[in-house]
Tab-separated table of N, CA and C and ligand atoms in Angstrom:
chain	number	residue	atom	x	y	z
A	147	MET	N	72.139	112.107	109.828
A	147	MET	CA	72.237	111.360	108.566
A	147	MET	C	70.906	110.651	108.282
A	148	GLN	N	70.506	110.642	107.019
A	148	GLN	CA	69.265	109.977	106.605
A	148	GLN	C	69.319	108.489	106.930
A	149	LYS	N	68.156	107.915	107.275
A	149	LYS	CA	68.099	106.495	107.667
A	149	LYS	C	68.656	105.597	106.559
A	150	LYS	N	68.243	105.872	105.332
A	150	LYS	CA	68.677	105.041	104.188
A	150	LYS	C	70.195	105.098	104.015
A	151	LYS	N	70.742	106.304	104.137
A	151	LYS	CA	72.182	106.479	103.953
A	151	LYS	C	72.952	105.762	105.066
A	152	LEU	N	72.398	105.842	106.277
A	152	LEU	CA	73.039	105.197	107.425
A	152	LEU	C	73.023	103.672	107.255
A	153	GLU	N	71.890	103.144	106.771
A	153	GLU	CA	71.795	101.686	106.531
A	153	GLU	C	72.830	101.259	105.504
A	154	LYS	N	72.983	102.081	104.461
A	154	LYS	CA	73.960	101.776	103.406
A	154	LYS	C	75.389	101.782	103.973
A	155	LEU	N	75.627	102.737	104.866
A	155	LEU	CA	76.959	102.832	105.484
A	155	LEU	C	77.261	101.581	106.314
A	156	TYR	N	76.275	101.129	107.093
A	156	TYR	CA	76.467	99.901	107.893
A	156	TYR	C	76.757	98.720	106.959
A	157	THR	N	76.044	98.653	105.833
A	157	THR	CA	76.263	97.555	104.877
A	157	THR	C	77.677	97.613	104.318
A	158	THR	N	78.120	98.811	103.932
A	158	THR	CA	79.476	98.982	103.387
A	158	THR	C	80.517	98.557	104.425
A	159	LEU	N	80.309	98.969	105.680
A	159	LEU	CA	81.262	98.619	106.730
A	159	LEU	C	81.265	97.108	106.968
A	160	ASN	N	80.071	96.504	107.007
A	160	ASN	CA	79.997	95.054	107.225
A	160	ASN	C	80.753	94.300	106.142
A	161	LYS	N	80.653	94.793	104.914
A	161	LYS	CA	81.357	94.146	103.798
A	161	LYS	C	82.869	94.214	103.998
A	162	LEU	N	83.335	95.336	104.518
A	162	LEU	CA	84.780	95.472	104.782
A	162	LEU	C	85.240	94.400	105.771
A	163	PHE	N	84.422	94.193	106.814
A	163	PHE	CA	84.804	93.194	107.820
A	163	PHE	C	84.770	91.777	107.258
A	164	GLU	N	83.896	91.579	106.255
A	164	GLU	CA	83.783	90.233	105.678
A	164	GLU	C	84.850	89.978	104.613
A	165	SER	N	85.418	91.029	104.025
A	165	SER	CA	86.419	90.823	102.974
A	165	SER	C	87.754	90.472	103.630
A	166	ASN	N	88.621	89.879	102.844
A	166	ASN	CA	89.825	89.314	103.460
A	166	ASN	C	90.972	90.305	103.589
A	167	LEU	N	90.712	91.436	104.206
A	167	LEU	CA	91.748	92.469	104.325
A	167	LEU	C	92.638	92.176	105.525
A	168	ASN	N	93.927	92.558	105.416
A	168	ASN	CA	94.755	92.455	106.615
A	168	ASN	C	94.381	93.605	107.563
A	169	PHE	N	94.900	93.557	108.790
A	169	PHE	CA	94.442	94.477	109.834
A	169	PHE	C	94.655	95.943	109.447
A	170	ASN	N	95.832	96.235	108.897
A	170	ASN	CA	96.130	97.622	108.498
A	170	ASN	C	95.202	98.115	107.401
A	171	GLU	N	95.012	97.263	106.398
A	171	GLU	CA	94.119	97.634	105.281
A	171	GLU	C	92.706	97.842	105.795
A	172	LEU	N	92.264	96.927	106.658
A	172	LEU	CA	90.902	97.026	107.190
A	172	LEU	C	90.695	98.359	107.913
A	173	LEU	N	91.618	98.688	108.823
A	173	LEU	CA	91.469	99.926	109.599
A	173	LEU	C	91.503	101.151	108.685
A	174	THR	N	92.403	101.126	107.715
A	174	THR	CA	92.509	102.265	106.789
A	174	THR	C	91.234	102.421	105.972
A	175	ARG	N	90.697	101.293	105.485
A	175	ARG	CA	89.457	101.355	104.693
A	175	ARG	C	88.281	101.838	105.539
A	176	ILE	N	88.246	101.435	106.800
A	176	ILE	CA	87.173	101.927	107.688
A	176	ILE	C	87.285	103.448	107.824
A	177	CYS	N	88.512	103.922	108.085
A	177	CYS	CA	88.721	105.376	108.238
A	177	CYS	C	88.292	106.110	106.968
A	178	GLU	N	88.716	105.599	105.823
A	178	GLU	CA	88.391	106.257	104.547
A	178	GLU	C	86.885	106.259	104.294
A	179	THR	N	86.254	105.124	104.574
A	179	THR	CA	84.804	105.008	104.344
A	179	THR	C	84.038	105.979	105.232
A	180	LEU	N	84.397	106.012	106.520
A	180	LEU	CA	83.687	106.914	107.435
A	180	LEU	C	83.884	108.369	107.025
A	181	LYS	N	85.121	108.717	106.688
A	181	LYS	CA	85.402	110.115	106.314
A	181	LYS	C	84.635	110.515	105.040
A	182	LYS	N	84.574	109.585	104.102
A	182	LYS	CA	83.911	109.881	102.824
A	182	LYS	C	82.388	109.941	102.976
A	183	GLU	N	81.831	109.022	103.749
A	183	GLU	CA	80.372	108.867	103.781
A	183	GLU	C	79.672	109.741	104.820
A	184	VAL	N	80.397	110.180	105.828
A	184	VAL	CA	79.739	111.001	106.857
A	184	VAL	C	80.246	112.430	106.706
A	185	GLU	N	79.324	113.300	106.379
A	185	GLU	CA	79.685	114.673	106.011
A	185	GLU	C	80.470	115.413	107.094
A	186	HIS	N	80.092	115.186	108.356
A	186	HIS	CA	80.758	115.945	109.429
A	186	HIS	C	82.020	115.267	109.957
A	187	TYR	N	82.500	114.207	109.303
A	187	TYR	CA	83.763	113.576	109.713
A	187	TYR	C	84.895	114.111	108.829
A	188	ASP	N	85.815	114.858	109.409
A	188	ASP	CA	86.903	115.450	108.610
A	188	ASP	C	88.260	114.783	108.843
A	189	TRP	N	88.402	114.094	109.948
A	189	TRP	CA	89.617	113.298	110.214
A	189	TRP	C	89.166	112.107	111.034
A	190	VAL	N	89.601	110.909	110.612
A	190	VAL	CA	89.214	109.676	111.315
A	190	VAL	C	90.463	108.847	111.559
A	191	GLY	N	90.691	108.433	112.791
A	191	GLY	CA	91.881	107.622	113.059
A	191	GLY	C	91.676	106.620	114.181
A	192	PHE	N	92.505	105.579	114.167
A	192	PHE	CA	92.538	104.597	115.259
A	192	PHE	C	93.869	104.716	115.989
A	193	TYR	N	93.801	104.901	117.285
A	193	TYR	CA	94.985	104.844	118.159
A	193	TYR	C	94.893	103.572	118.993
A	194	PHE	N	96.058	102.962	119.269
A	194	PHE	CA	96.093	101.812	120.177
A	194	PHE	C	97.196	102.016	121.209
A	195	LYS	N	97.029	101.335	122.343
A	195	LYS	CA	98.022	101.339	123.406
A	195	LYS	C	99.344	100.843	122.827
A	196	ASN	N	100.417	101.562	123.126
A	196	ASN	CA	101.727	101.230	122.567
A	196	ASN	C	102.473	100.265	123.499
A	197	GLY	N	102.278	98.975	123.286
A	197	GLY	CA	102.930	97.961	124.127
A	197	GLY	C	102.577	98.147	125.587
A	198	ASN	N	103.582	98.146	126.454
A	198	ASN	CA	103.329	98.322	127.887
A	198	ASN	C	103.452	99.778	128.318
A	199	LYS	N	103.716	100.661	127.330
A	199	LYS	CA	103.887	102.073	127.680
A	199	LYS	C	102.539	102.729	127.934
A	200	LYS	N	102.554	103.747	128.782
A	200	LYS	CA	101.326	104.483	129.056
A	200	LYS	C	101.158	105.567	128.001
A	201	GLU	N	101.012	105.114	126.747
A	201	GLU	CA	100.813	106.048	125.645
A	201	GLU	C	100.043	105.370	124.518
A	202	LEU	N	99.435	106.208	123.680
A	202	LEU	CA	98.700	105.736	122.505
A	202	LEU	C	99.558	105.971	121.270
A	203	LYS	N	99.402	105.066	120.299
A	203	LYS	CA	100.138	105.228	119.041
A	203	LYS	C	99.142	105.129	117.884
A	204	LEU	N	99.295	106.024	116.919
A	204	LEU	CA	98.387	106.045	115.770
A	204	LEU	C	98.653	104.826	114.892
A	205	LYS	N	97.565	104.121	114.517
A	205	LYS	CA	97.718	102.911	113.706
A	205	LYS	C	97.233	103.132	112.276
A	206	ALA	N	96.135	103.866	112.114
A	206	ALA	CA	95.583	104.098	110.770
A	206	ALA	C	94.757	105.371	110.814
A	207	PHE	N	94.680	106.068	109.684
A	207	PHE	CA	93.860	107.290	109.666
A	207	PHE	C	93.470	107.670	108.244
A	208	ALA	N	92.483	108.560	108.139
A	208	ALA	CA	92.126	109.200	106.869
A	208	ALA	C	91.978	110.687	107.156
A	209	GLY	N	92.545	111.516	106.277
A	209	GLY	CA	92.550	112.959	106.497
A	209	GLY	C	93.979	113.458	106.481
A	210	LEU	N	94.186	114.676	106.944
A	210	LEU	CA	95.529	115.249	106.924
A	210	LEU	C	96.443	114.518	107.916
A	211	PRO	N	97.742	114.356	107.553
A	211	PRO	CA	98.665	113.744	108.516
A	211	PRO	C	98.730	114.588	109.792
A	212	THR	N	98.947	113.914	110.926
A	212	THR	CA	99.028	114.627	112.195
A	212	THR	C	100.435	114.492	112.785
A	213	ASP	N	100.860	115.502	113.549
A	213	ASP	CA	102.143	115.429	114.258
A	213	ASP	C	102.012	114.557	115.497
A	214	HIS	N	100.769	114.255	115.888
A	214	HIS	CA	100.537	113.577	117.169
A	214	HIS	C	100.299	112.089	116.975
A	215	GLU	N	101.363	111.413	116.557
A	215	GLU	CA	101.251	109.959	116.370
A	215	GLU	C	101.374	109.232	117.700
A	216	ILE	N	102.003	109.877	118.667
A	216	ILE	CA	102.106	109.324	120.018
A	216	ILE	C	101.428	110.294	120.979
A	217	ILE	N	100.522	109.782	121.798
A	217	ILE	CA	99.831	110.627	122.786
A	217	ILE	C	99.933	109.963	124.168
A	218	PRO	N	100.589	110.625	125.141
A	218	PRO	CA	100.677	110.049	126.488
A	218	PRO	C	99.293	109.934	127.133
A	219	PHE	N	99.083	108.878	127.918
A	219	PHE	CA	97.839	108.736	128.682
A	219	PHE	C	97.631	110.012	129.504
A	220	GLY	N	96.395	110.490	129.526
A	220	GLY	CA	96.052	111.679	130.308
A	220	GLY	C	96.120	112.970	129.510
A	221	LYS	N	96.834	112.939	128.389
A	221	LYS	CA	96.995	114.177	127.602
A	221	LYS	C	95.958	114.229	126.469
A	222	GLY	N	95.362	115.405	126.317
A	222	GLY	CA	94.394	115.606	125.240
A	222	GLY	C	93.124	114.796	125.456
A	223	ILE	N	92.230	114.881	124.502
A	223	ILE	CA	90.962	114.155	124.590
A	223	ILE	C	91.250	112.651	124.537
A	224	CYS	N	92.147	112.276	123.624
A	224	CYS	CA	92.487	110.855	123.451
A	224	CYS	C	93.092	110.274	124.716
A	225	GLY	N	94.075	110.973	125.266
A	225	GLY	CA	94.762	110.491	126.466
A	225	GLY	C	93.824	110.390	127.662
A	226	GLN	N	92.832	111.281	127.722
A	226	GLN	CA	91.852	111.216	128.816
A	226	GLN	C	90.972	109.971	128.688
A	227	VAL	N	90.597	109.640	127.442
A	227	VAL	CA	89.745	108.455	127.218
A	227	VAL	C	90.516	107.169	127.521
A	228	ALA	N	91.835	107.200	127.303
A	228	ALA	CA	92.668	106.035	127.622
A	228	ALA	C	92.586	105.720	129.118
A	229	GLU	N	92.326	106.761	129.936
A	229	GLU	CA	92.257	106.560	131.390
A	229	GLU	C	90.827	106.440	131.919
A	230	SER	N	89.880	107.119	131.267
A	230	SER	CA	88.494	107.128	131.780
A	230	SER	C	87.687	105.937	131.280
A	231	HIS	N	88.081	105.388	130.128
A	231	HIS	CA	87.357	104.283	129.469
A	231	HIS	C	85.933	104.677	129.073
A	232	GLN	N	85.694	105.973	128.941
A	232	GLN	CA	84.345	106.466	128.615
A	232	GLN	C	84.343	107.162	127.263
A	233	ASN	N	83.183	107.101	126.587
A	233	ASN	CA	83.024	107.910	125.373
A	233	ASN	C	83.213	109.384	125.730
A	234	PHE	N	83.775	110.158	124.814
A	234	PHE	CA	83.998	111.588	125.078
A	234	PHE	C	83.597	112.378	123.833
A	235	ILE	N	82.562	113.192	123.978
A	235	ILE	CA	82.155	114.099	122.899
A	235	ILE	C	82.533	115.514	123.324
A	236	VAL	N	83.263	116.206	122.472
A	236	VAL	CA	83.637	117.592	122.746
A	236	VAL	C	82.938	118.476	121.708
A	237	ASP	N	81.972	119.274	122.188
A	237	ASP	CA	81.197	120.117	121.262
A	237	ASP	C	82.031	121.245	120.679
A	238	ASN	N	82.966	121.767	121.508
A	238	ASN	CA	83.799	122.883	121.071
A	238	ASN	C	85.203	122.680	121.636
A	239	VAL	N	86.118	122.277	120.800
A	239	VAL	CA	87.465	121.928	121.295
A	239	VAL	C	88.170	123.138	121.921
A	240	HIS	N	87.794	124.338	121.481
A	240	HIS	CA	88.466	125.540	122.011
A	240	HIS	C	88.063	125.847	123.447
A	241	ALA	N	87.003	125.196	123.915
A	241	ALA	CA	86.582	125.387	125.301
A	241	ALA	C	87.231	124.354	126.225
A	242	GLN	N	88.101	123.505	125.693
A	242	GLN	CA	88.758	122.444	126.479
A	242	GLN	C	90.159	122.864	126.893
A	243	ASP	N	90.499	122.658	128.156
A	243	ASP	CA	91.862	122.957	128.613
A	243	ASP	C	92.817	121.868	128.162
A	244	ASN	N	92.383	120.621	128.357
A	244	ASN	CA	93.254	119.488	128.057
A	244	ASN	C	92.932	118.970	126.663
A	245	TYR	N	93.474	119.664	125.668
A	245	TYR	CA	93.170	119.345	124.275
A	245	TYR	C	94.445	119.489	123.456
A	246	ILE	N	94.671	118.550	122.535
A	246	ILE	CA	95.841	118.624	121.652
A	246	ILE	C	95.338	118.982	120.251
A	247	ALA	N	95.731	120.134	119.756
A	247	ALA	CA	95.262	120.572	118.432
A	247	ALA	C	96.088	119.907	117.338
A	248	CYS	N	95.387	119.298	116.380
A	248	CYS	CA	96.078	118.656	115.255
A	248	CYS	C	95.983	119.542	114.022
A	249	ASN	N	94.957	120.369	113.995
A	249	ASN	CA	94.646	121.117	112.784
A	249	ASN	C	93.786	122.304	113.203
A	250	ILE	N	94.116	123.487	112.720
A	250	ILE	CA	93.410	124.698	113.197
A	250	ILE	C	91.932	124.732	112.803
A	251	ASN	N	91.553	123.930	111.820
A	251	ASN	CA	90.154	123.950	111.367
A	251	ASN	C	89.205	123.135	112.245
A	252	VAL	N	89.771	122.294	113.108
A	252	VAL	CA	88.929	121.395	113.907
A	252	VAL	C	88.141	122.177	114.957
A	253	LYS	N	86.844	121.845	115.068
A	253	LYS	CA	85.993	122.539	116.043
A	253	LYS	C	85.382	121.594	117.071
A	254	SER	N	85.108	120.344	116.674
A	254	SER	CA	84.579	119.391	117.657
A	254	SER	C	85.198	118.013	117.435
A	255	GLU	N	85.034	117.151	118.437
A	255	GLU	CA	85.747	115.871	118.401
A	255	GLU	C	84.960	114.806	119.168
A	256	ILE	N	85.100	113.557	118.702
A	256	ILE	CA	84.523	112.427	119.451
A	256	ILE	C	85.581	111.336	119.558
A	257	VAL	N	85.682	110.751	120.749
A	257	VAL	CA	86.597	109.623	120.955
A	257	VAL	C	85.819	108.505	121.648
A	258	ILE	N	85.858	107.312	121.058
A	258	ILE	CA	85.150	106.141	121.599
A	258	ILE	C	86.181	105.056	121.892
A	259	PRO	N	86.247	104.600	123.161
A	259	PRO	CA	87.234	103.558	123.490
A	259	PRO	C	86.923	102.234	122.806
A	260	LEU	N	88.000	101.458	122.574
A	260	LEU	CA	87.858	100.148	121.936
A	260	LEU	C	88.271	99.075	122.946
A	261	PHE	N	87.332	98.190	123.255
A	261	PHE	CA	87.574	97.177	124.294
A	261	PHE	C	87.870	95.818	123.680
A	262	TYR	N	88.882	95.159	124.235
A	262	TYR	CA	89.225	93.797	123.824
A	262	TYR	C	89.359	92.990	125.107
A	263	ASN	N	88.544	91.937	125.236
A	263	ASN	CA	88.484	91.185	126.501
A	263	ASN	C	88.287	92.136	127.690
A	264	GLU	N	87.374	93.055	127.502
A	264	GLU	CA	87.006	94.048	128.525
A	264	GLU	C	88.109	95.037	128.904
A	265	GLU	N	89.222	95.001	128.166
A	265	GLU	CA	90.298	95.962	128.427
A	265	GLU	C	90.252	97.067	127.369
A	266	ASN	N	90.456	98.301	127.811
A	266	ASN	CA	90.491	99.444	126.895
A	266	ASN	C	91.859	99.464	126.195
A	267	ILE	N	91.906	99.007	124.944
A	267	ILE	CA	93.199	98.855	124.254
A	267	ILE	C	93.435	99.932	123.197
A	268	GLY	N	92.450	100.789	122.982
A	268	GLY	CA	92.628	101.813	121.954
A	268	GLY	C	91.357	102.606	121.766
A	269	GLN	N	91.250	103.241	120.636
A	269	GLN	CA	90.093	104.122	120.428
A	269	GLN	C	89.978	104.550	118.973
A	270	ILE	N	88.759	104.939	118.615
A	270	ILE	CA	88.581	105.634	117.343
A	270	ILE	C	88.388	107.107	117.688
A	271	ASP	N	89.063	107.952	116.929
A	271	ASP	CA	89.063	109.393	117.187
A	271	ASP	C	88.607	110.104	115.914
A	272	ILE	N	87.609	110.970	116.045
A	272	ILE	CA	87.116	111.701	114.864
A	272	ILE	C	87.066	113.197	115.154
A	273	ASP	N	87.603	113.961	114.210
A	273	ASP	CA	87.562	115.422	114.287
A	273	ASP	C	86.556	115.941	113.279
A	274	SER	N	85.883	117.037	113.652
A	274	SER	CA	84.975	117.696	112.719
A	274	SER	C	85.309	119.175	112.636
A	275	ASN	N	85.160	119.724	111.445
A	275	ASN	CA	85.379	121.162	111.266
A	275	ASN	C	84.107	121.959	111.566
A	276	THR	N	83.087	121.261	112.095
A	276	THR	CA	81.813	121.873	112.457
A	276	THR	C	81.666	121.819	113.977
A	277	LEU	N	81.128	122.889	114.559
A	277	LEU	CA	80.853	122.913	116.005
A	277	LEU	C	79.712	121.959	116.332
A	278	ASN	N	79.698	121.376	117.514
A	278	ASN	CA	78.580	120.513	117.973
A	278	ASN	C	78.209	119.446	116.955
A	279	ALA	N	79.204	118.831	116.342
A	279	ALA	CA	78.909	117.940	115.210
A	279	ALA	C	78.367	116.571	115.637
A	280	PHE	N	78.686	116.147	116.873
A	280	PHE	CA	78.457	114.734	117.218
A	280	PHE	C	77.280	114.530	118.167
A	281	THR	N	76.554	113.419	117.927
A	281	THR	CA	75.379	113.068	118.739
A	281	THR	C	75.452	111.591	119.132
A	282	LYS	N	74.389	111.141	119.789
A	282	LYS	CA	74.229	109.731	120.176
A	282	LYS	C	74.379	108.806	118.967
A	283	ALA	N	73.899	109.255	117.812
A	283	ALA	CA	73.956	108.422	116.597
A	283	ALA	C	75.410	108.102	116.236
A	284	ASP	N	76.299	109.085	116.422
A	284	ASP	CA	77.728	108.844	116.156
A	284	ASP	C	78.287	107.854	117.182
A	285	GLU	N	77.889	108.036	118.443
A	285	GLU	CA	78.357	107.109	119.492
A	285	GLU	C	77.961	105.683	119.141
A	286	GLU	N	76.710	105.513	118.685
A	286	GLU	CA	76.213	104.175	118.334
A	286	GLU	C	76.986	103.579	117.175
A	287	LEU	N	77.157	104.364	116.124
A	287	LEU	CA	77.873	103.902	114.932
A	287	LEU	C	79.306	103.496	115.286
A	288	LEU	N	79.984	104.350	116.034
A	288	LEU	CA	81.411	104.113	116.306
A	288	LEU	C	81.614	103.013	117.353
A	289	THR	N	80.663	102.858	118.261
A	289	THR	CA	80.718	101.738	119.207
A	289	THR	C	80.570	100.431	118.433
A	290	TYR	N	79.671	100.437	117.458
A	290	TYR	CA	79.477	99.259	116.600
A	290	TYR	C	80.770	98.926	115.853
A	291	VAL	N	81.379	99.942	115.238
A	291	VAL	CA	82.629	99.739	114.483
A	291	VAL	C	83.710	99.149	115.411
A	292	ASN	N	83.843	99.728	116.607
A	292	ASN	CA	84.883	99.257	117.533
A	292	ASN	C	84.641	97.806	117.957
A	293	LYS	N	83.361	97.445	118.152
A	293	LYS	CA	83.039	96.048	118.526
A	293	LYS	C	83.458	95.100	117.415
A	294	LYS	N	83.178	95.501	116.173
A	294	LYS	CA	83.544	94.657	115.030
A	294	LYS	C	85.066	94.540	114.918
A	295	VAL	N	85.767	95.645	115.168
A	295	VAL	CA	87.234	95.615	115.118
A	295	VAL	C	87.753	94.668	116.209
A	296	SER	N	87.166	94.751	117.397
A	296	SER	CA	87.565	93.886	118.498
A	296	SER	C	87.346	92.412	118.130
A	297	ASN	N	86.214	92.115	117.502
A	297	ASN	CA	85.932	90.734	117.062
A	297	ASN	C	86.962	90.268	116.039
A	298	TYR	N	87.347	91.185	115.151
A	298	TYR	CA	88.359	90.862	114.133
A	298	TYR	C	89.696	90.526	114.822
A	299	ILE	N	90.070	91.355	115.801
A	299	ILE	CA	91.338	91.142	116.513
A	299	ILE	C	91.339	89.748	117.152
A	300	LYS	N	90.191	89.387	117.729
A	300	LYS	CA	90.073	88.073	118.380
A	300	LYS	C	90.171	86.961	117.332
A	301	ALA	N	89.400	87.110	116.249
A	301	ALA	CA	89.342	86.059	115.227
A	301	ALA	C	90.694	85.861	114.539
A	302	LYS	N	91.400	86.965	114.296
A	302	LYS	CA	92.672	86.882	113.545
A	302	LYS	C	93.893	86.899	114.454
A	303	ASN	N	93.637	86.963	115.761
A	303	ASN	CA	94.752	86.908	116.705
A	303	ASN	C	95.803	87.994	116.469
A	304	THR	N	95.348	89.210	116.256
A	304	THR	CA	96.294	90.294	115.954
A	304	THR	C	96.657	91.123	117.192
A	305	TYR	N	96.322	90.604	118.386
A	305	TYR	CA	96.682	91.307	119.622
A	305	TYR	C	97.941	90.694	120.200
A	306	PRO	N	98.925	91.458	120.697
A	306	PRO	CA	98.943	92.920	120.843
A	306	PRO	C	99.119	93.640	119.496
A	307	ILE	N	98.549	94.828	119.421
A	307	ILE	CA	98.608	95.619	118.189
A	307	ILE	C	100.039	96.116	117.978
A	308	PHE	N	100.649	96.641	119.052
A	308	PHE	CA	102.052	97.078	119.012
A	308	PHE	C	102.809	96.313	120.087
A	309	ASN	N	103.996	95.838	119.772
A	309	ASN	CA	104.788	95.101	120.773
A	309	ASN	C	105.720	96.034	121.540
B	493	SME	N1	92.731	116.184	119.393
B	493	SME	C1	93.263	114.980	119.973
B	493	SME	C2	94.615	114.629	119.380
B	493	SME	C3	94.555	113.764	118.197
B	493	SME	S1	94.194	114.608	116.791
B	493	SME	O1	92.799	115.086	116.831
B	493	SME	C4	94.444	113.716	115.434
B	493	SME	C5	93.350	115.089	121.469
B	493	SME	O2	93.118	116.159	122.027
B	493	SME	O3	93.666	114.082	122.112
């Protein structure tokens, strides 16, 4: 992405965090903004830990609806990140054994964990219909977004996300 366009995107995102949106609206607007402004983002969603269960639950998204609103820890790219606490870039989803397909057009995926008080409580998940779509720049952008979301959760006391 061009430097100017990326700067504009950061400004747009910062404005979302500063506006008085409730948590659901904020997450949805972030998903919509990222999907609209970044060409290689075709599905954007936030999953969070579902109470005390060892599973993730979809909280907000932009793109086609998915059948996978609940993902057990360990399953798929998302479930693996819930356990590894590490960023995960998949250049070609068809080369992955442990992968949950949401849409036949998806070719690559990135999942970045979201930390709250140093605990991995969820993640942002992005699908692309392009192979090898994601780089360090995406990791940086999405790590930034997750940090801001974590700060919002702290400031507005919206944790736990799901009871
Ligand atoms: N592909 C993910 C599942 C979530 S969908 O992409 C919306 C996975 O393997 O965990």
